[in-house]
């Protein structure tokens, strides 16, 4: 289960998507999210699915990694579908048993919300799979720079978001090691009722939190030892600059997603 969480993981490939400016990827994802909530037809979601598959193909990322990113949230997706099936009313009655019924509008809204969650998870996971933490930090900071005029700490905010994403795979790896060690000592994380399962997680959560605080302290000391003082007067070895391919991909993606969101 822990191995299926792909958020924060970066897979190095020699692909067009990997070589794109991180700001392009972030902007395209923003327009993608807007398009998801504008689409009101299954044909629109079909066209959007083609866009996702094309991006996966160009990124040279195996489709199984995208499917693995959906698996941990499968319960939430199914729960959302079921809630809409039985709670949203309207249209022709498709199925009824006593006080329970599934109506046409419930099936439509449940399908739309489930597809929105699946597409959102799949496409946003591509951002971290194809963008290194350093590039992601630089991209976020450059996009947030205009908001410095109103007092927004762009660099610090981008750094915090990137560190949080970067530590997700590390903490998952730590959790897996602790779980295996506790199982070797006879701990049972699967047996018992819900309350018992929650109590069984204590031997996992306590050392995990201790290790997380220790890693955070070590990171803070390392940053101070390297004279890190935030974004003021900070220089970069690789300065972000838009290339021809970045402009082309940005324009094509935004036009495509805008047309899909408006007309479908």
Short mmCIF file of C-alpha atoms in Angstrom, two decimals:
data_model
loop_
_atom_site.label_atom_id
_atom_site.label_comp_id
_atom_site.label_asym_id
_atom_site.label_seq_id
_atom_site.Cartn_x
_atom_site.Cartn_y
_atom_site.Cartn_z
CA UNK A 1 0.00 0.00 0.00
CA UNK A 2 2.77 2.44 0.94
CA UNK A 3 4.66 1.63 -2.25
CA UNK A 4 1.65 2.76 -4.31
CA UNK A 5 1.90 6.40 -3.15
CA UNK A 6 3.69 8.23 -5.97
CA UNK A 7 3.31 11.83 -4.72
CA UNK A 8 6.71 13.47 -4.38
CA UNK A 9 8.60 10.81 -6.31
CA UNK A 10 10.73 11.83 -9.29
CA UNK A 11 11.57 9.45 -12.15
CA UNK A 12 14.39 10.61 -14.39
CA UNK A 13 13.79 10.22 -18.13
CA UNK A 14 15.09 11.81 -21.32
CA UNK A 15 11.76 13.13 -22.56
CA UNK A 16 10.14 16.31 -23.85
CA UNK A 17 8.04 16.69 -20.69
CA UNK A 18 11.11 16.37 -18.43
CA UNK A 19 12.93 19.04 -20.42
CA UNK A 20 10.09 21.56 -20.24
CA UNK A 21 10.39 24.59 -17.99
CA UNK A 22 8.71 23.78 -14.63
CA UNK A 23 6.62 26.94 -14.94
CA UNK A 24 5.06 25.53 -18.13
CA UNK A 25 4.06 22.34 -16.33
CA UNK A 26 2.54 24.24 -13.41
CA UNK A 27 0.58 26.58 -15.70
CA UNK A 28 -0.72 23.70 -17.83
CA UNK A 29 -1.84 21.84 -14.70
CA UNK A 30 -3.70 24.96 -13.51
CA UNK A 31 -5.59 25.16 -16.82
CA UNK A 32 -6.16 21.40 -16.70
CA UNK A 33 -7.80 21.66 -13.27
CA UNK A 34 -10.03 24.51 -14.47
CA UNK A 35 -11.03 22.47 -17.54
CA UNK A 36 -11.95 19.47 -15.38
CA UNK A 37 -14.60 21.46 -13.53
CA UNK A 38 -15.93 23.15 -16.67
CA UNK A 39 -16.60 19.95 -18.61
CA UNK A 40 -20.18 18.71 -18.39
CA UNK A 41 -20.20 15.79 -20.85
CA UNK A 42 -18.64 12.35 -21.22
CA UNK A 43 -17.27 13.32 -24.63
CA UNK A 44 -15.34 16.13 -22.95
CA UNK A 45 -13.80 13.72 -20.45
CA UNK A 46 -12.89 11.37 -23.32
CA UNK A 47 -10.99 14.18 -25.05
CA UNK A 48 -9.33 15.07 -21.74
CA UNK A 49 -8.32 11.43 -21.25
CA UNK A 50 -6.58 11.54 -24.65
CA UNK A 51 -4.67 14.62 -23.47
CA UNK A 52 -3.50 12.74 -20.36
CA UNK A 53 -2.44 9.68 -22.39
CA UNK A 54 -0.53 11.89 -24.83
CA UNK A 55 1.30 13.59 -21.94
CA UNK A 56 2.17 10.20 -20.40
CA UNK A 57 3.45 9.00 -23.78
CA UNK A 58 5.62 12.11 -24.27
CA UNK A 59 6.98 11.84 -20.71
CA UNK A 60 8.11 8.23 -21.29
CA UNK A 61 6.70 7.37 -17.85
CA UNK A 62 5.23 3.89 -17.60
CA UNK A 63 1.44 4.03 -17.30
CA UNK A 64 1.60 1.70 -14.29
CA UNK A 65 3.09 4.52 -12.18
CA UNK A 66 0.08 6.71 -12.96
CA UNK A 67 -2.31 3.88 -12.08
CA UNK A 68 -0.39 3.26 -8.85
CA UNK A 69 -0.89 6.91 -7.88
CA UNK A 70 -4.67 6.41 -8.13
CA UNK A 71 -4.77 3.19 -6.08
CA UNK A 72 -4.28 4.73 -2.57
CA UNK A 73 -7.28 7.03 -3.16
CA UNK A 74 -9.48 4.38 -4.73
CA UNK A 75 -11.64 4.17 -1.59
CA UNK A 76 -12.35 7.93 -1.71
CA UNK A 77 -13.22 7.70 -5.41
CA UNK A 78 -15.63 4.79 -4.86
CA UNK A 79 -17.11 6.49 -1.79
CA UNK A 80 -17.73 9.68 -3.81
CA UNK A 81 -19.43 7.64 -6.54
CA UNK A 82 -21.69 5.79 -4.08
CA UNK A 83 -22.69 8.98 -2.24
CA UNK A 84 -23.77 10.66 -5.48
CA UNK A 85 -25.53 7.54 -6.73
CA UNK A 86 -27.85 7.37 -3.74
CA UNK A 87 -28.05 11.01 -2.62
CA UNK A 88 -28.35 12.98 -5.88
CA UNK A 89 -31.88 12.92 -7.21
CA UNK A 90 -33.29 13.85 -10.60
CA UNK A 91 -34.18 12.28 -13.91
CA UNK A 92 -35.37 8.75 -14.63
CA UNK A 93 -35.24 6.12 -11.86
CA UNK A 94 -32.74 3.46 -12.92
CA UNK A 95 -32.92 1.17 -9.87
CA UNK A 96 -34.94 1.10 -6.66
CA UNK A 97 -35.12 -1.11 -3.60
CA UNK A 98 -37.29 0.03 -0.71
CA UNK A 99 -36.03 3.51 0.28
CA UNK A 100 -32.85 3.25 -1.82
CA UNK A 101 -32.88 4.41 -5.43
CA UNK A 102 -30.44 5.32 -8.18
CA UNK A 103 -31.59 8.02 -10.55
CA UNK A 104 -30.16 9.27 -13.83
CA UNK A 105 -28.79 12.50 -12.40
CA UNK A 106 -27.11 10.64 -9.52
CA UNK A 107 -25.34 8.29 -11.93
CA UNK A 108 -24.26 11.24 -14.08
CA UNK A 109 -22.92 13.34 -11.20
CA UNK A 110 -21.27 10.35 -9.53
CA UNK A 111 -19.47 9.44 -12.76
CA UNK A 112 -18.38 13.04 -13.33
CA UNK A 113 -17.01 13.49 -9.80
CA UNK A 114 -15.18 10.15 -9.93
CA UNK A 115 -13.62 11.00 -13.30
CA UNK A 116 -12.61 14.42 -11.99
CA UNK A 117 -10.79 12.86 -9.05
CA UNK A 118 -9.09 10.22 -11.21
CA UNK A 119 -7.94 12.75 -13.83
CA UNK A 120 -6.83 15.22 -11.15
CA UNK A 121 -4.71 12.61 -9.35
CA UNK A 122 -3.28 11.16 -12.56
CA UNK A 123 -2.24 14.46 -14.13
CA UNK A 124 -0.91 16.17 -10.99
CA UNK A 125 1.19 13.09 -10.19
CA UNK A 126 2.92 13.67 -13.53
CA UNK A 127 4.23 16.99 -12.18
CA UNK A 128 6.36 15.38 -9.46
CA UNK A 129 7.21 12.33 -11.58
CA UNK A 130 8.72 14.53 -14.30
CA UNK A 131 10.04 17.49 -12.27
CA UNK A 132 12.90 17.38 -9.78
CA UNK A 133 12.38 19.08 -6.37
CA UNK A 134 14.92 21.80 -7.21
CA UNK A 135 13.21 22.63 -10.52
CA UNK A 136 9.83 22.62 -8.82
CA UNK A 137 11.06 25.08 -6.18
CA UNK A 138 12.48 27.43 -8.79
CA UNK A 139 9.34 27.24 -10.91
CA UNK A 140 6.98 27.94 -8.01
CA UNK A 141 9.14 30.81 -6.79
CA UNK A 142 9.28 32.47 -10.21
CA UNK A 143 5.50 32.18 -10.60
CA UNK A 144 4.91 33.61 -7.11
CA UNK A 145 7.44 36.45 -7.50
CA UNK A 146 4.83 39.04 -8.65
CA UNK A 147 3.00 38.56 -5.33
CA UNK A 148 6.05 39.76 -3.37
CA UNK A 149 4.71 43.28 -3.81
CA UNK A 150 1.83 42.46 -1.48
CA UNK A 151 4.15 40.84 1.09
CA UNK A 152 3.89 37.20 0.03
CA UNK A 153 7.14 35.33 0.92
CA UNK A 154 7.45 33.62 -2.48
CA UNK A 155 10.76 31.86 -1.92
CA UNK A 156 9.93 30.59 1.57
CA UNK A 157 6.50 29.36 0.47
CA UNK A 158 7.95 27.54 -2.56
CA UNK A 159 10.69 26.03 -0.40
CA UNK A 160 8.21 24.74 2.19
CA UNK A 161 5.97 23.17 -0.45
CA UNK A 162 8.90 21.48 -2.17
CA UNK A 163 10.42 20.16 1.07
CA UNK A 164 7.02 18.75 2.04
CA UNK A 165 6.73 16.97 -1.32
CA UNK A 166 10.34 15.79 -1.15
CA UNK A 167 9.91 14.23 2.29
CA UNK A 168 6.79 12.22 1.39
CA UNK A 169 8.77 9.35 -0.27
CA UNK A 170 11.36 9.47 2.54
CA UNK A 171 8.73 9.17 5.27
CA UNK A 172 6.96 6.39 3.38
CA UNK A 173 10.22 4.47 3.15
CA UNK A 174 10.79 5.02 6.89
CA UNK A 175 7.25 3.84 7.66
CA UNK A 176 7.74 0.68 5.62
CA UNK A 177 11.01 -0.13 7.43
CA UNK A 178 9.44 0.47 10.85
CA UNK A 179 6.40 -1.64 9.93
CA UNK A 180 8.60 -4.55 8.87
CA UNK A 181 10.68 -4.25 12.05
CA UNK A 182 7.55 -4.17 14.25
CA UNK A 183 6.04 -7.16 12.42
CA UNK A 184 9.25 -9.08 13.05
CA UNK A 185 8.72 -8.35 16.77
CA UNK A 186 5.18 -9.74 16.59
CA UNK A 187 3.16 -6.57 15.96
CA UNK A 188 -0.17 -7.07 14.18
CA UNK A 189 -1.36 -4.14 12.03
CA UNK A 190 -4.26 -5.92 10.32
CA UNK A 191 -6.11 -7.94 12.96
CA UNK A 192 -8.89 -6.79 15.30
CA UNK A 193 -11.66 -4.23 14.99
CA UNK A 194 -11.30 -0.56 14.02
CA UNK A 195 -10.31 0.60 17.53
CA UNK A 196 -7.79 -2.22 17.89
CA UNK A 197 -6.28 -1.40 14.50
CA UNK A 198 -5.88 2.24 15.58
CA UNK A 199 -4.10 1.14 18.78
CA UNK A 200 -1.86 -1.18 16.77
CA UNK A 201 -0.62 1.81 14.77
CA UNK A 202 0.97 3.42 17.85
CA UNK A 203 4.22 1.38 17.55
CA UNK A 204 4.42 2.65 13.96
CA UNK A 205 3.45 6.30 14.43
CA UNK A 206 5.65 7.10 17.47
CA UNK A 207 9.03 6.18 15.89
CA UNK A 208 7.85 7.67 12.57
CA UNK A 209 7.18 11.06 14.19
CA UNK A 210 10.48 10.88 16.09
CA UNK A 211 12.37 10.20 12.85
CA UNK A 212 10.48 12.97 11.03
CA UNK A 213 11.43 15.56 13.69
CA UNK A 214 15.02 14.30 13.66
CA UNK A 215 15.24 14.64 9.88
CA UNK A 216 13.71 18.13 10.02
CA UNK A 217 16.26 19.17 12.66
CA UNK A 218 19.14 17.75 10.59
CA UNK A 219 17.88 19.57 7.50
CA UNK A 220 17.64 22.87 9.40
CA UNK A 221 21.21 22.46 10.73
CA UNK A 222 22.50 21.60 7.24
CA UNK A 223 20.83 24.69 5.75
CA UNK A 224 22.27 26.92 8.48
CA UNK A 225 25.74 25.40 8.02
CA UNK A 226 25.55 26.38 4.35
CA UNK A 227 24.59 29.96 5.32
CA UNK A 228 21.06 29.67 3.95
CA UNK A 229 19.25 32.97 4.53
CA UNK A 230 16.12 32.70 2.40
CA UNK A 231 15.61 34.13 -1.06
CA UNK A 232 17.28 37.52 -0.57
CA UNK A 233 20.31 38.01 -2.87
CA UNK A 234 20.25 34.31 -3.73
CA UNK A 235 21.83 33.24 -7.01
CA UNK A 236 21.16 30.09 -9.04
CA UNK A 237 23.46 27.82 -10.95
CA UNK A 238 20.75 27.15 -13.57
CA UNK A 239 18.58 30.16 -14.36
CA UNK A 240 15.14 29.33 -15.74
CA UNK A 241 14.49 30.62 -19.25
CA UNK A 242 11.68 29.87 -21.67
CA UNK A 243 12.81 28.07 -24.83
CA UNK A 244 10.91 27.75 -28.11
CA UNK A 245 9.44 24.38 -27.13
CA UNK A 246 8.12 25.89 -23.87
CA UNK A 247 6.16 28.58 -25.71
CA UNK A 248 4.79 26.06 -28.23
CA UNK A 249 3.68 23.54 -25.58
CA UNK A 250 2.15 26.28 -23.41
CA UNK A 251 0.11 27.83 -26.25
CA UNK A 252 -1.08 24.48 -27.67
CA UNK A 253 -2.01 23.08 -24.23
CA UNK A 254 -3.86 26.19 -23.08
CA UNK A 255 -5.82 26.49 -26.36
CA UNK A 256 -6.66 22.75 -26.32
CA UNK A 257 -7.79 22.75 -22.66
CA UNK A 258 -9.73 26.00 -23.08
CA UNK A 259 -11.63 24.67 -26.09
CA UNK A 260 -12.40 21.41 -24.30
CA UNK A 261 -13.59 23.24 -21.17
CA UNK A 262 -15.76 25.74 -23.07
CA UNK A 263 -17.32 23.63 -25.83
CA UNK A 264 -17.50 20.16 -24.21
#
